[in-house]
XYZ file of C-alpha atoms in Angstrom:
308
model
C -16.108 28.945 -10.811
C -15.482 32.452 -10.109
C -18.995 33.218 -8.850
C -18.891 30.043 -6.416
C -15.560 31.295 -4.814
C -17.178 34.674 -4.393
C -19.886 32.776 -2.598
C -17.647 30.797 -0.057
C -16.292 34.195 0.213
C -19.518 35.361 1.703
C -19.909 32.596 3.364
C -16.703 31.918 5.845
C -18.009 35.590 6.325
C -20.785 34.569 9.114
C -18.909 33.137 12.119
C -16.305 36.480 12.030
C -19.252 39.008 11.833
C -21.210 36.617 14.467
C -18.387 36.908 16.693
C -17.374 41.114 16.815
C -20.167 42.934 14.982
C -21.788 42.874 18.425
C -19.243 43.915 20.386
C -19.248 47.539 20.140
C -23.223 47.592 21.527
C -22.160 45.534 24.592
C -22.590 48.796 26.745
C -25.781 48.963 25.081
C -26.651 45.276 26.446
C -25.869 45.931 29.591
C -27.798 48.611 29.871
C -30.913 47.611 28.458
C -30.269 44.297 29.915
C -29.863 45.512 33.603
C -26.736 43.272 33.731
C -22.795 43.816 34.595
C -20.474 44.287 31.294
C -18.779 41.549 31.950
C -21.701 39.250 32.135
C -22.387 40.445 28.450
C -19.220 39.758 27.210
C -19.226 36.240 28.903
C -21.581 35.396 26.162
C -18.413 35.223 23.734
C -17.700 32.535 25.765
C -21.153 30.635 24.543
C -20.815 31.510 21.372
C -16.985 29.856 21.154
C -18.320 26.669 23.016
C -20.577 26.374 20.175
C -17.736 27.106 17.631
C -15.854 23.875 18.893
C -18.737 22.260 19.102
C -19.173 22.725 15.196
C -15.966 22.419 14.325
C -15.966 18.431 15.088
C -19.553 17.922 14.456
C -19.478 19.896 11.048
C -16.661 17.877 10.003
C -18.271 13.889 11.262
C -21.549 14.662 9.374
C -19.951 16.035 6.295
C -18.448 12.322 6.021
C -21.898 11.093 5.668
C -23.739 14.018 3.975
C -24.093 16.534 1.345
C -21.299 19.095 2.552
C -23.475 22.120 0.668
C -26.566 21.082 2.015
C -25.534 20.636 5.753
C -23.985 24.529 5.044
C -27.503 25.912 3.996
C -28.723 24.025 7.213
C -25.782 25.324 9.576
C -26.758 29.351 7.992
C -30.124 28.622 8.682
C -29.843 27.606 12.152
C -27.378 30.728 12.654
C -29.929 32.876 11.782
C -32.420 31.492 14.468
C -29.671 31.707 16.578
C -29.751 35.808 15.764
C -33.226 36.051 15.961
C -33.120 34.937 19.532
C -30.353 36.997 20.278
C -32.219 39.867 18.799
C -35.503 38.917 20.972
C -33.448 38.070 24.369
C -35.170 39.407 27.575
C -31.950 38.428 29.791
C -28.842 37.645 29.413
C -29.771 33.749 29.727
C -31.442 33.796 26.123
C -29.008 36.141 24.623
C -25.803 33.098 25.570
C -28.289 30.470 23.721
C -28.713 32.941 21.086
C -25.393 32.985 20.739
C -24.520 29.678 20.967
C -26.677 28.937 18.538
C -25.611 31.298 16.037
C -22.008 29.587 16.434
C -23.456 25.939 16.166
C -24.603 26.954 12.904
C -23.126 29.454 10.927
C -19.181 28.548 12.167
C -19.740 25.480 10.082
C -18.699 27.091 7.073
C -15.000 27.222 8.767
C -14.886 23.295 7.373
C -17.918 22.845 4.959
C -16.582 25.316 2.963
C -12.891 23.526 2.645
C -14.814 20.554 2.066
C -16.425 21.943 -0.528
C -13.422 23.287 -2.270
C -11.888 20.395 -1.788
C -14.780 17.837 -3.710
C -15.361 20.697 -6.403
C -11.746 22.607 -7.375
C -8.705 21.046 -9.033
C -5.942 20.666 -6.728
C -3.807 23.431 -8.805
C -7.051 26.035 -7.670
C -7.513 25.097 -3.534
C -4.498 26.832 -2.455
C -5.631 29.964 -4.197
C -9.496 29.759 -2.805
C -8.381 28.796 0.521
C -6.083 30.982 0.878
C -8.705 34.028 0.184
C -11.079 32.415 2.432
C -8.214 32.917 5.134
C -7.797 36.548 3.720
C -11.359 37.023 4.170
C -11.668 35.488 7.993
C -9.096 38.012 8.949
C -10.177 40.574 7.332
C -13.774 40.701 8.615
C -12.810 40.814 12.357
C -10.578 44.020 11.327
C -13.890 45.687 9.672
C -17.340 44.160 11.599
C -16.729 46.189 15.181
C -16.166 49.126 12.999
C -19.351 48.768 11.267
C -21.068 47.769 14.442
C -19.838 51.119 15.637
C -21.262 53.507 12.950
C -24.816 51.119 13.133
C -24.767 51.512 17.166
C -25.303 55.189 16.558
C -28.378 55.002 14.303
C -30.440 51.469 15.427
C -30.580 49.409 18.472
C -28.496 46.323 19.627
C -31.177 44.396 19.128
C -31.054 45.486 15.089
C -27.411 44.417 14.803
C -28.776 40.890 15.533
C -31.408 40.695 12.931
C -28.644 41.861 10.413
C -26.819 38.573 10.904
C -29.672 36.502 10.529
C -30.917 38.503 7.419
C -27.441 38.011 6.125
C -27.203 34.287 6.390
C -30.845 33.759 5.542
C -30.247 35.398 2.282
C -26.703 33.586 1.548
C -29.016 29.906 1.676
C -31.077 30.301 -1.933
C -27.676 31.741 -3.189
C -25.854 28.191 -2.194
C -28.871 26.121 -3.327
C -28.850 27.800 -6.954
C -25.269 28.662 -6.863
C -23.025 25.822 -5.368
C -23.642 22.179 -6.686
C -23.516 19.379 -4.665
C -20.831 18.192 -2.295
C -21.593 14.651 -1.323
C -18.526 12.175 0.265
C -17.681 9.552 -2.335
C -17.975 7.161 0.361
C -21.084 8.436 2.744
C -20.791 6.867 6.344
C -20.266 8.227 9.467
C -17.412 7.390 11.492
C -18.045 5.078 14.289
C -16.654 6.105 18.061
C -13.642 3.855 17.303
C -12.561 5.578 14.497
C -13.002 8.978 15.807
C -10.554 7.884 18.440
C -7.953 6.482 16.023
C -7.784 9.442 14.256
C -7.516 11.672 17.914
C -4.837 9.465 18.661
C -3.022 9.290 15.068
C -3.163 13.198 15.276
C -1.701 14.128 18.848
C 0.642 11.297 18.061
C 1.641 13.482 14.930
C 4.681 16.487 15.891
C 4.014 18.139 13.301
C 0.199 18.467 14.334
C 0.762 19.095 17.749
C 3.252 22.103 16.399
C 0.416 24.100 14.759
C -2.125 22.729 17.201
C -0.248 24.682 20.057
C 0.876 27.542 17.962
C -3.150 27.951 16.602
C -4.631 27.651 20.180
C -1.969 30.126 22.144
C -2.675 32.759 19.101
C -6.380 32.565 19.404
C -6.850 32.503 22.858
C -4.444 35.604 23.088
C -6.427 36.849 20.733
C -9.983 36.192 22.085
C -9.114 37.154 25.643
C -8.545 40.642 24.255
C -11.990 40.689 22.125
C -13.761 39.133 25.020
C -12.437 41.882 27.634
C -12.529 44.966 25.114
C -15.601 46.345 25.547
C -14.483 46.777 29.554
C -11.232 48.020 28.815
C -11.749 50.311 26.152
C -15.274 51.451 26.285
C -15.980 51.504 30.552
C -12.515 52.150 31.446
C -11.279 54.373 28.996
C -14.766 55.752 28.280
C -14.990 55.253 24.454
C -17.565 55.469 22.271
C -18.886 52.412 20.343
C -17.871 53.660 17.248
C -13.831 54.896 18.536
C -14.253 51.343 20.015
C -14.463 49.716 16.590
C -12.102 52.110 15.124
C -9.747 51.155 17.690
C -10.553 47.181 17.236
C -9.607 47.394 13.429
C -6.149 47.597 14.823
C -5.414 44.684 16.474
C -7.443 42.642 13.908
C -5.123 44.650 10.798
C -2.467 43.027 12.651
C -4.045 39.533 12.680
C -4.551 40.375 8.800
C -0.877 41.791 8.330
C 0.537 38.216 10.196
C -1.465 35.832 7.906
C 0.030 38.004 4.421
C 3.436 37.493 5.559
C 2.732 33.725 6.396
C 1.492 33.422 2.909
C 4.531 35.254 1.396
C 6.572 32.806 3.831
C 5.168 29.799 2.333
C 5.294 30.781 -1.568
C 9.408 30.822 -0.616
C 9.484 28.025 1.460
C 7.176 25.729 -0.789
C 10.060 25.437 -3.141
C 12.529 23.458 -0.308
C 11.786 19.970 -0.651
C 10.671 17.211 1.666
C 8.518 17.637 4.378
C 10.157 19.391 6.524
C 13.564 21.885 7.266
C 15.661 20.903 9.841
C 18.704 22.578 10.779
C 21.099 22.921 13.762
C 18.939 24.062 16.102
C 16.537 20.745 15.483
C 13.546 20.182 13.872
C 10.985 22.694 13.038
C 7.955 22.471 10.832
C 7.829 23.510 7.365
C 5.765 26.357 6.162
C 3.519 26.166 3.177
C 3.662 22.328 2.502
C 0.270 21.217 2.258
C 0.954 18.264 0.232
C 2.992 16.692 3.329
C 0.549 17.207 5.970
C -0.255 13.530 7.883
C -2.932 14.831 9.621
C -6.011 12.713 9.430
C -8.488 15.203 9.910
C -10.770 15.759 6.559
C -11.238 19.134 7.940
C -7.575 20.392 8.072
C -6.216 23.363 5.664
C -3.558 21.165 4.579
C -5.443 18.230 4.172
C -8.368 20.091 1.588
C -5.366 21.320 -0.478
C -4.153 17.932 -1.747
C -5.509 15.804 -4.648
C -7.976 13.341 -3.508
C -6.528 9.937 -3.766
């Protein structure tokens, strides 16, 4: 078991180093490219249109299919993605690139707590899932720093093919590694019940609490990553590698937040019922995965509770 967690490890690894490993060449792009900074870094955007994208469609196919198999597919088409990234002549083909490389290899954000959650007993998923979190924020804090130190010996272009060598190489490991994740119940959902469950969940307070506290924390968060490379390395006139020294910071932050969430939660977890209230009203409580109502299969707290 411990070799398969080491391997989801690797894994949840793609989408992070997909999304800032690049960033500290962006000059470089531009440059060889012939195109504004900014333009370059608008190809984040891209790239996070195709993370939503395979968020929801990750999560609907994995209700009909093999959750390991649609993961090898999802690395594989990330690595196409990075070799047309890595063969761009404009800006144009370097946003599909990009997109691409989201459609596919952010998958693993849900495939792989699908797959913990068909394969682990329920007393291991907290402890996997919560070192797959360790490990998404974790590899934002390190990937522009290696991007850095690789901008000053190869090409952009070579920081692309490294992605795609990476994910091509994780897809035998999951084939011989990882058994197989089927649903118990394969079907996909129809339109109907797609809209149920959109309804059931922004009906939910509880989901609509971490919903808006998730989605004003990223896009703080991505605003700054998108803009960076302006800011730090045109503006202030660093160098790609002082600009991914300087983006471990923010990103040791990010890494610093979730440790004291998961030390907030071990305390909490031991309060019972679903949720603290108090004088000043109703809040959410931390680090109750078991009480979650959302219906989504791909939700953290869903993939931590025993099947029923």
């Amino acid at each position: 078991m411990r070799n398969r967690t080491w391997i989801l490890l690797l894994i949840v690894m793609a989408p992070q180093l997909g999304l800032s490993l690049i960033n500290p060449a962006n000059s470089a792009i531009a440059a060889d490219l012939g195109a504004p900074l900014d333009r370059v870094e608008a190809t984040l955007t891209a790239y996070m249109a195709g993370y939503a994208l395979s968020m929801v469609a990750s999560g609907t196919l994995a209700d009909r299919f093999d959750a390991r198999r649609l993961q090898s597919l999802g690395l594989a088409l990330f690595a196409l993605g990075g070799l047309l990234a890595a063969l761009a002549p404009n800006l144009a083909a370097l946003g599909a690139g990009r997109f691409l490389q989201a459609l596919g290899g952010t998958s693993a954000t849900v495939l792989c707590r699908i797959i913990v959650q068909r394969h682990y007993p329920a007393s291991a998923r907290v402890g996997v899932l919560a070192s797959m979190s360790m490990v998404i924020s974790l590899t934002p804090a390190m990937s522009p720093l290696a991007g850095g130190v690789l901008s000053q010996f190869a090409p952009w272009r070579t920081l692309f093919l490294l992605t795609a060598a990476f994910a091509l190489a994780l897809i035998p490991t999951i084939e011989l590694t990882l058994h197989p994740a089927p649903p118990e119940h394969p079907a996909l959902p129809s339109p109907g019940e797609v809209g149920r469950a959109l309804s059931q969940a922004l009906h939910d307070r509880g989901f609509r609490w971490y919903a808006c506290h998730i989605c004003l924390v990223w896009m703080t968060y991505f605003g700054f990553i998108q803009s960076s490379s302006s800011l730090l390395q045109h503006h202030l006139g660093q160098s790609a590698l002082a600009y991914g020294a300087l983006m471990a910071v923010p990103a040791l932050g990010y890494l610093a937040g979730s440790v004291m969430v998961k030390r907030a939660a071990s305390v909490d977890s031991a309060v019972p019922g679903p949720y603290l209230s108090g004088r000043r009203g109703w809040r959410p409580r931390w680090g109750t995965p078991t009480s979650c109502r959302c219906p989504w299969r791909w939700c953290w707290c869903c993939t931590s509770r025993s099947p029923s």
